[in-house]
Structures are given as C-alpha cells and as structure tokens.
Short mmCIF file of C-alpha atoms and ligand atoms in Angstrom, two decimals:
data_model
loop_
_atom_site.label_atom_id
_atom_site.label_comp_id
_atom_site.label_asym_id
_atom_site.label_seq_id
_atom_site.Cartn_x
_atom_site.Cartn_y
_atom_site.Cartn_z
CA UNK A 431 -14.90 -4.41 12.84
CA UNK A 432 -13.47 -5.15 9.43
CA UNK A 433 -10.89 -2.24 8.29
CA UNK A 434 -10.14 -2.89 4.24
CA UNK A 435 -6.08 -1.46 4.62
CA UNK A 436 -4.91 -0.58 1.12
CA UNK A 437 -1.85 0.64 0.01
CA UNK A 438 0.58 2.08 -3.51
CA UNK A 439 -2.96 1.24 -5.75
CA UNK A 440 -0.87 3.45 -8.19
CA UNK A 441 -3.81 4.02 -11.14
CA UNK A 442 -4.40 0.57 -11.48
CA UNK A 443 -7.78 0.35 -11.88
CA UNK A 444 -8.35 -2.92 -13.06
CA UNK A 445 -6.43 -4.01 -9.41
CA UNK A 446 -8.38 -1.95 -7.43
CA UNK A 447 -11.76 -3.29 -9.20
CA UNK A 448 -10.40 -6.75 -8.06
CA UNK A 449 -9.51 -5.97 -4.56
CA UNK A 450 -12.72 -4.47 -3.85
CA UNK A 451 -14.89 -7.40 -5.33
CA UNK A 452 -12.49 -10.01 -3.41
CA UNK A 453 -12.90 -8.30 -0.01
CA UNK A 454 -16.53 -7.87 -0.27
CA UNK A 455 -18.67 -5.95 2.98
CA UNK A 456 -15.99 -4.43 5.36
CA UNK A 457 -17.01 -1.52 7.92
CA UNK A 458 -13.83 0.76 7.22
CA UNK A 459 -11.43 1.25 3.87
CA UNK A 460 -8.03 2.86 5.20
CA UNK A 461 -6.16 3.92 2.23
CA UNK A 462 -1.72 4.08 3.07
CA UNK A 463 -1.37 6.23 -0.19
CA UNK A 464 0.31 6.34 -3.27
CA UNK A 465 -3.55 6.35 -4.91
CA UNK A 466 -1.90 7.45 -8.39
CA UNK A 467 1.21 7.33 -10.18
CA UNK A 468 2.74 4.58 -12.85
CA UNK A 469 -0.94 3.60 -13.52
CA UNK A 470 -2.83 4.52 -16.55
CA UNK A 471 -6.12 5.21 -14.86
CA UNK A 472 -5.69 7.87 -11.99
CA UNK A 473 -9.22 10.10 -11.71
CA UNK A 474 -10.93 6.49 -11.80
CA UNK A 475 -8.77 5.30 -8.81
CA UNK A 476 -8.87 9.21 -6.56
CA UNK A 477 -12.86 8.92 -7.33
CA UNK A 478 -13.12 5.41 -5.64
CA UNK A 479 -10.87 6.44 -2.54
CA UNK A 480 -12.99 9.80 -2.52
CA UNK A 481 -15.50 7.47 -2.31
CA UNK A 482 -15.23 4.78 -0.06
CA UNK A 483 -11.85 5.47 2.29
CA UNK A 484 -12.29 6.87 5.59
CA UNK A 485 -8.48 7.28 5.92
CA UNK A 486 -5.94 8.57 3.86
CA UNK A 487 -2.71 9.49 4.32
CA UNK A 488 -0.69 10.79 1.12
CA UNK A 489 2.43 8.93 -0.52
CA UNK A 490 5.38 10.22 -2.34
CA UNK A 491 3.89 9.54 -5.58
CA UNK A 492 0.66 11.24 -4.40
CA UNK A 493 2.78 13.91 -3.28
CA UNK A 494 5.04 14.81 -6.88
CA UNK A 495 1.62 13.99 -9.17
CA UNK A 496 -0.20 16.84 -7.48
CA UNK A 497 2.85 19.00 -7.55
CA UNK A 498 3.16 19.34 -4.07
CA UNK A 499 6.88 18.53 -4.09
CA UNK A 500 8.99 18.10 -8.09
CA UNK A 501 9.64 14.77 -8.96
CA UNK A 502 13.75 15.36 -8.32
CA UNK A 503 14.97 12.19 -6.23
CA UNK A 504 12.67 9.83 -9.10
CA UNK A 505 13.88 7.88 -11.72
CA UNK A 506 13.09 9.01 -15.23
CA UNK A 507 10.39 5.98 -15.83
CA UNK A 508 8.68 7.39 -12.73
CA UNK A 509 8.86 10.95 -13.28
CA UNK A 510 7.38 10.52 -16.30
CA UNK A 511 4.75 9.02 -15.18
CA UNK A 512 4.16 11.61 -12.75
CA UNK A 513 4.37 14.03 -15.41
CA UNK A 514 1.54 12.12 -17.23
CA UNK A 515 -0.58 12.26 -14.27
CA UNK A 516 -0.75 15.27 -13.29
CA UNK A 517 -1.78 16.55 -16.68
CA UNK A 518 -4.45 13.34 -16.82
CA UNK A 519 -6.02 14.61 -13.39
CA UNK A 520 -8.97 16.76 -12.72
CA UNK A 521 -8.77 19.96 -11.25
CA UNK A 522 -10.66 18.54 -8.47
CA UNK A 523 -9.02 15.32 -7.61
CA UNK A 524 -5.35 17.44 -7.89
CA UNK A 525 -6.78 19.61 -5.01
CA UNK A 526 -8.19 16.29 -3.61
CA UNK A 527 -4.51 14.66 -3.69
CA UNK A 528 -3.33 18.33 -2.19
CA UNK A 529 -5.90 17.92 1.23
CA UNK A 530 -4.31 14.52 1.78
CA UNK A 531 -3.10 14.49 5.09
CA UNK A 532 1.05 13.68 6.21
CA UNK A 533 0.64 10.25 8.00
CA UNK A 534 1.07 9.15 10.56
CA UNK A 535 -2.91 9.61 10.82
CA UNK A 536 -5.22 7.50 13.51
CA UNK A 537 -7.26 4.78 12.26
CA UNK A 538 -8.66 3.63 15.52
CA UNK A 539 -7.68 3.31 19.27
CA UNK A 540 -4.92 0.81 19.02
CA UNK A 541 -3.33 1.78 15.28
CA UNK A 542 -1.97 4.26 13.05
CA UNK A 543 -1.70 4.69 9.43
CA UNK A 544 1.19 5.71 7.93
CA UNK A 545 2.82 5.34 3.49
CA UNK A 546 6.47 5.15 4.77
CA UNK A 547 8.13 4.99 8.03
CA UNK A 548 5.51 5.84 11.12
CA UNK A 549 8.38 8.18 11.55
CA UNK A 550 9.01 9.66 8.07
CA UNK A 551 6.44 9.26 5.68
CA UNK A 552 9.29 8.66 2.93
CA UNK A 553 11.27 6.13 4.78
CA UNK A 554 11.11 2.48 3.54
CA UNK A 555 11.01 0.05 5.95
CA UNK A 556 12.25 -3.50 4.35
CA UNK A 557 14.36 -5.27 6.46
CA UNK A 558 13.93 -5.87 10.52
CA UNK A 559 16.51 -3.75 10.89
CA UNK A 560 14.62 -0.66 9.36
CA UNK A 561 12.05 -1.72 11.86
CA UNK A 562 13.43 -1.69 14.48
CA UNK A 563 14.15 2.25 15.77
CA UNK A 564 10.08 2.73 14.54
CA UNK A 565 8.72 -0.32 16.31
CA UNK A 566 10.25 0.93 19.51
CA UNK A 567 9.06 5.06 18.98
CA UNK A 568 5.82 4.62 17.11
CA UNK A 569 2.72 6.18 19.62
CA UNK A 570 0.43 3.38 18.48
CA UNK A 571 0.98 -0.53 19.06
CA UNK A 572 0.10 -1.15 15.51
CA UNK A 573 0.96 0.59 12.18
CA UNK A 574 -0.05 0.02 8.97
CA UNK A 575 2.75 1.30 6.09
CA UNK A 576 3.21 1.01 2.40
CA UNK A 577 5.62 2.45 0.49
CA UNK A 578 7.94 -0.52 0.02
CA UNK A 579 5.28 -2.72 -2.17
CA UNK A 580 5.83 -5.70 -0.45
CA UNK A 581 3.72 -7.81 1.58
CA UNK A 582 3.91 -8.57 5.40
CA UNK A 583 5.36 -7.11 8.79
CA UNK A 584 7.13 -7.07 11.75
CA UNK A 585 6.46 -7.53 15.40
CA UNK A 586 8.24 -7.18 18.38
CA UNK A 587 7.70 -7.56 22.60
CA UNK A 588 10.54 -7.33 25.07
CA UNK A 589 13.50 -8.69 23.37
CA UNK A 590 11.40 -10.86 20.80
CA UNK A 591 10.96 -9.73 17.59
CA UNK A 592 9.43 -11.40 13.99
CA UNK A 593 9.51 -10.91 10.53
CA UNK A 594 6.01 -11.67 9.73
CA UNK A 595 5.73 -12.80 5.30
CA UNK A 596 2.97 -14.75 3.85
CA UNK A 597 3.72 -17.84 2.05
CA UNK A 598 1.39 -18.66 -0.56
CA UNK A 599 0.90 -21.91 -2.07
CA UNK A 600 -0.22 -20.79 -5.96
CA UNK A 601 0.48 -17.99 -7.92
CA UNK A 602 -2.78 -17.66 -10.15
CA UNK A 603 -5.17 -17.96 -7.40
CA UNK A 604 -7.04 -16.30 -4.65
CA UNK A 605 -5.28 -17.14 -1.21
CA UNK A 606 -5.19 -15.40 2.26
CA UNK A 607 -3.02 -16.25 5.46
CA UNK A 608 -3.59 -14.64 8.69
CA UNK A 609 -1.36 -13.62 11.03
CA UNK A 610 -2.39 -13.05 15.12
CA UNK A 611 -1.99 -9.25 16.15
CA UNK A 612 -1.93 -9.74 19.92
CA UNK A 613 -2.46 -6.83 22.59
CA UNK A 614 1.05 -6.07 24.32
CA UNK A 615 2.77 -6.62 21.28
CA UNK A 616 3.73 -3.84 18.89
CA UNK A 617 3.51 -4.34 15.13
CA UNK A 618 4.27 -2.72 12.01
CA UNK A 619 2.17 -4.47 8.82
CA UNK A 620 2.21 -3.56 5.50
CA UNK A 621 -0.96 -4.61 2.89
CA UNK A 622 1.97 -4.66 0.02
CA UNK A 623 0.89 -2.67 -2.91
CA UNK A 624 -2.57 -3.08 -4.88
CA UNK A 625 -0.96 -1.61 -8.29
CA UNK A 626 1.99 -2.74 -8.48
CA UNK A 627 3.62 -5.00 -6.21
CA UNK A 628 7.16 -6.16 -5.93
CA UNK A 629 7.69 -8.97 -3.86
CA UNK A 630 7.35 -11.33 -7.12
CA UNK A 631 4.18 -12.29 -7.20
CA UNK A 632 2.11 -10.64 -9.54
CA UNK A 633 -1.91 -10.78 -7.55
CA UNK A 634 -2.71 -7.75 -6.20
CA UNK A 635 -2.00 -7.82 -2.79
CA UNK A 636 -4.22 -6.42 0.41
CA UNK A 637 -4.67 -7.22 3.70
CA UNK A 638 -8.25 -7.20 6.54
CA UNK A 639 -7.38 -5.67 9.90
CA UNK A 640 -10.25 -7.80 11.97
CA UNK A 641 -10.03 -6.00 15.66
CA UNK A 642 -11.97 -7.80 17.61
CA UNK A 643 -10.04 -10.79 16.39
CA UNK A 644 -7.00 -9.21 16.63
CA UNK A 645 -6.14 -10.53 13.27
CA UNK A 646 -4.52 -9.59 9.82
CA UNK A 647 -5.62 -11.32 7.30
CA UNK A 648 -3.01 -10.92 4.18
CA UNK A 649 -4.57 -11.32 0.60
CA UNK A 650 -3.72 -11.75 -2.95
CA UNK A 651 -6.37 -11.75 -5.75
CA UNK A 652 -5.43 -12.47 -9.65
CA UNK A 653 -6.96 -9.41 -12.06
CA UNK A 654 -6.67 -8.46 -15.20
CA UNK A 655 -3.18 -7.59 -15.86
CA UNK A 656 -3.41 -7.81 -19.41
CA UNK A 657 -6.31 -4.95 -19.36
CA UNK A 658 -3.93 -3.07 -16.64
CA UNK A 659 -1.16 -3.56 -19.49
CA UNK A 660 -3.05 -2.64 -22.31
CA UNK A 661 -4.16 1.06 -20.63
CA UNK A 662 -0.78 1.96 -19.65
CA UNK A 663 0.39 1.42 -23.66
CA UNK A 664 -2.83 2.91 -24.85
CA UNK A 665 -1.69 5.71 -22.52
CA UNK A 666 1.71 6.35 -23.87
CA UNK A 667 3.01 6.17 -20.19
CA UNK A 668 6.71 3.73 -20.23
CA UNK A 669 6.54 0.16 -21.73
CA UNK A 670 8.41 -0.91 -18.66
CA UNK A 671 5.84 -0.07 -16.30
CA UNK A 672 3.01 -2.59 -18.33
CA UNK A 673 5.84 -5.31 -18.60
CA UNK A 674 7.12 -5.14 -14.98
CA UNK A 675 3.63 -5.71 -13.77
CA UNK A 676 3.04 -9.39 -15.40
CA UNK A 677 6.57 -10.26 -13.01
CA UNK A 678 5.38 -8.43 -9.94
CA UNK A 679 8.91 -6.70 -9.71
ZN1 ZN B 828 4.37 3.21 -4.10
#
C-alpha cells in the first residue's frame, strides 16, 4: 500500500497541483492539516482534500480560519491571513474545516496521524529533544506530524535514537530519498509542509509511506511559485507571505 502523507498545504494551490501530479497512483492520501491559511487559494485546496484524503486531522491554522478557536497567540501577518480566509471560504467547506477531527487519528494498524505533537496537536516537535517524551508515549510505533514545516523525523529503539533529514543534491529539481521504517522501532516522520515550507528549500515537500516496504520515501517537487506569488498579491493577503515562499523560510 502506498499512503500519499501531506501536511501545512496552507492554500497553495499551485503546490498542491504539483504534489499530486509528482506522486502519481497511490492507494491512500492522509492529510496532517493545516489545509488553509497564508495561501491565496483555500476552497480550491478544502475541495481537493474533500476529495481525495481519507484522513484528516485539523491544524491550528485550520482551527482559527474556521473560527473554531480566535487567532490570539498568531502573529499579525498570520492572523490576517486567517482573517482573509475565513471570509474567502464557503459556507460548506467552513463547516467542512469544523468536522475535522483532533489528531491523533489512525491511519492504519501500525501508525497514527497527528498536525503537532502525537501528544498535543499544537506542540512543535523540532529538535530530538522535543521528540523524545512523544516517541516514548505515542500508542502507535509510527506517527506522522506537521506543524513545524520542515522535512524529516526521528526514530528511536532501546537507547538508540536518530534524527532522520533528507539531503538533497539540487534545489530546482525533483528528488526523493528514502528512509527504512523498520518493525520494533518507533518513529515520528514529518512530510514537511506542501505550502509553505521552512527548512530552506523552496520545492514543495511530501513524503510516500510504502508499508509493505516499510519505507518513507521523502519528496520535493519544483511548482510554480511565481503563480503561488502572484495569487497571494492579487489577493491582498501580506507581501511577506508571497516573498517568503521563493526562500522557503
Ligand atoms: Zn502550518
């Protein structure tokens, strides 16, 4: 089974488009949240998850833009944005942004879905030591997270434990590494963010949970930034967040 994970797409539409044309046939789409928010192109994004993800679990973002919870705790740049989506949504994908469920949510036997922490949806995990406490209380062996846009994991057995990042060898092309997700292990793996990432490297980033392999398989795909930069301007939404995506930062 091939499980598309996907995670902060953030209404970028023109990522998403290249995501799902990269990845081609998979069996599942799990979807780690933060669907809208800083994007220009929110209903287009909710309708494709509506669509074609099996699993969702809500993020923050998700969360404020379908005012669920106020956007107190955000910076300006992002509350406005927030503020811009809500009023951009459909009734209908607002309610459908309500439904989504609090992860940690099952995606199949052996992992979890979660946007944050496995143990606080708004926790970021970023350093080993952030893992650590969730690696060793997590239900499932494996959980998938977002929330902190940037690409990779960490494992751990016994007293062994590994920070898990990609290295790429371009920036401008399509490139995948794979990392081995053995049984007896227990790993936490995040896609990095579709939308808007922020580990400096500016492809849209994704990642293929093969389980009979026991395999992740960490992506990044080029798209059309400039088109992704042009609706956020065209939108009125912050000039900061159509610059900030050419630097993935
Ligand atoms: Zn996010």
């Amino acid at each position: 089974m091939r499980v598309l994970v996907l995670s902060d797409i953030h209404g970028n539409l023109q990522a998403l488009e290249a995501v799902l044309a990269s990845a081609g046939a998979v069996d599942f789409l799990w979807n780690l949240g933060d669907v809208v928010g800083y994007g220009a192109n929110p209903n287009e994004v909710v309708n494709l998850m509506r669509a074609l993800a099996q699993v969702n679990v809500r993020g923050n973002h998700d969360r404020v833009c379908c005012g669920l919870t106020t956007s107190q705790g955000f910076n300006p740049v992002a509350a406005q944005a927030a503020a811009w989506t809500q009023r951009a949504l459909t009734g209908e994908n607002l309610q459908w942004l309500r439904d989504m469920p609090q992860g940690p949510v099952i995606g199949d036997a052996r992992a979890m879905c979660a946007h944050g922490s496995p143990l606080h949806e708004d926790t970021y995990i970023v350093t080993m030591r952030d893992a650590w406490t969730p690696l060793q209380q997590m239900e499932s062996e494996v959980t998938f997270f977002g929330h902190t846009h940037v690409q990779g994991g960490f494992s751990q057995r016994d007293h062994e434990w590994h920070e898990n990042r990609p290295h790429y060898a371009t920036t401008d092309q399509a490139e995948m590494r794979v990392f081995d997700v053995p049984a007896g292990t227990r790993h936490l793996i995040n896609p990095g963010s579709v939308g808007q990432p922020r580990d400096r490297d500016w492809r849209a980033a994704y990642a293929i949970y093969d389980t009979e392999g026991a395999k992740v398989e960490f992506h990044r795909v080029p798209y059309d930034v400039r088109a992704a930069q042009a609706a956020i301007r065209a939108a009125g939404l912050p000039d900061r967040l159509a610059a900030r995506l050419a630097d993935g930062r």
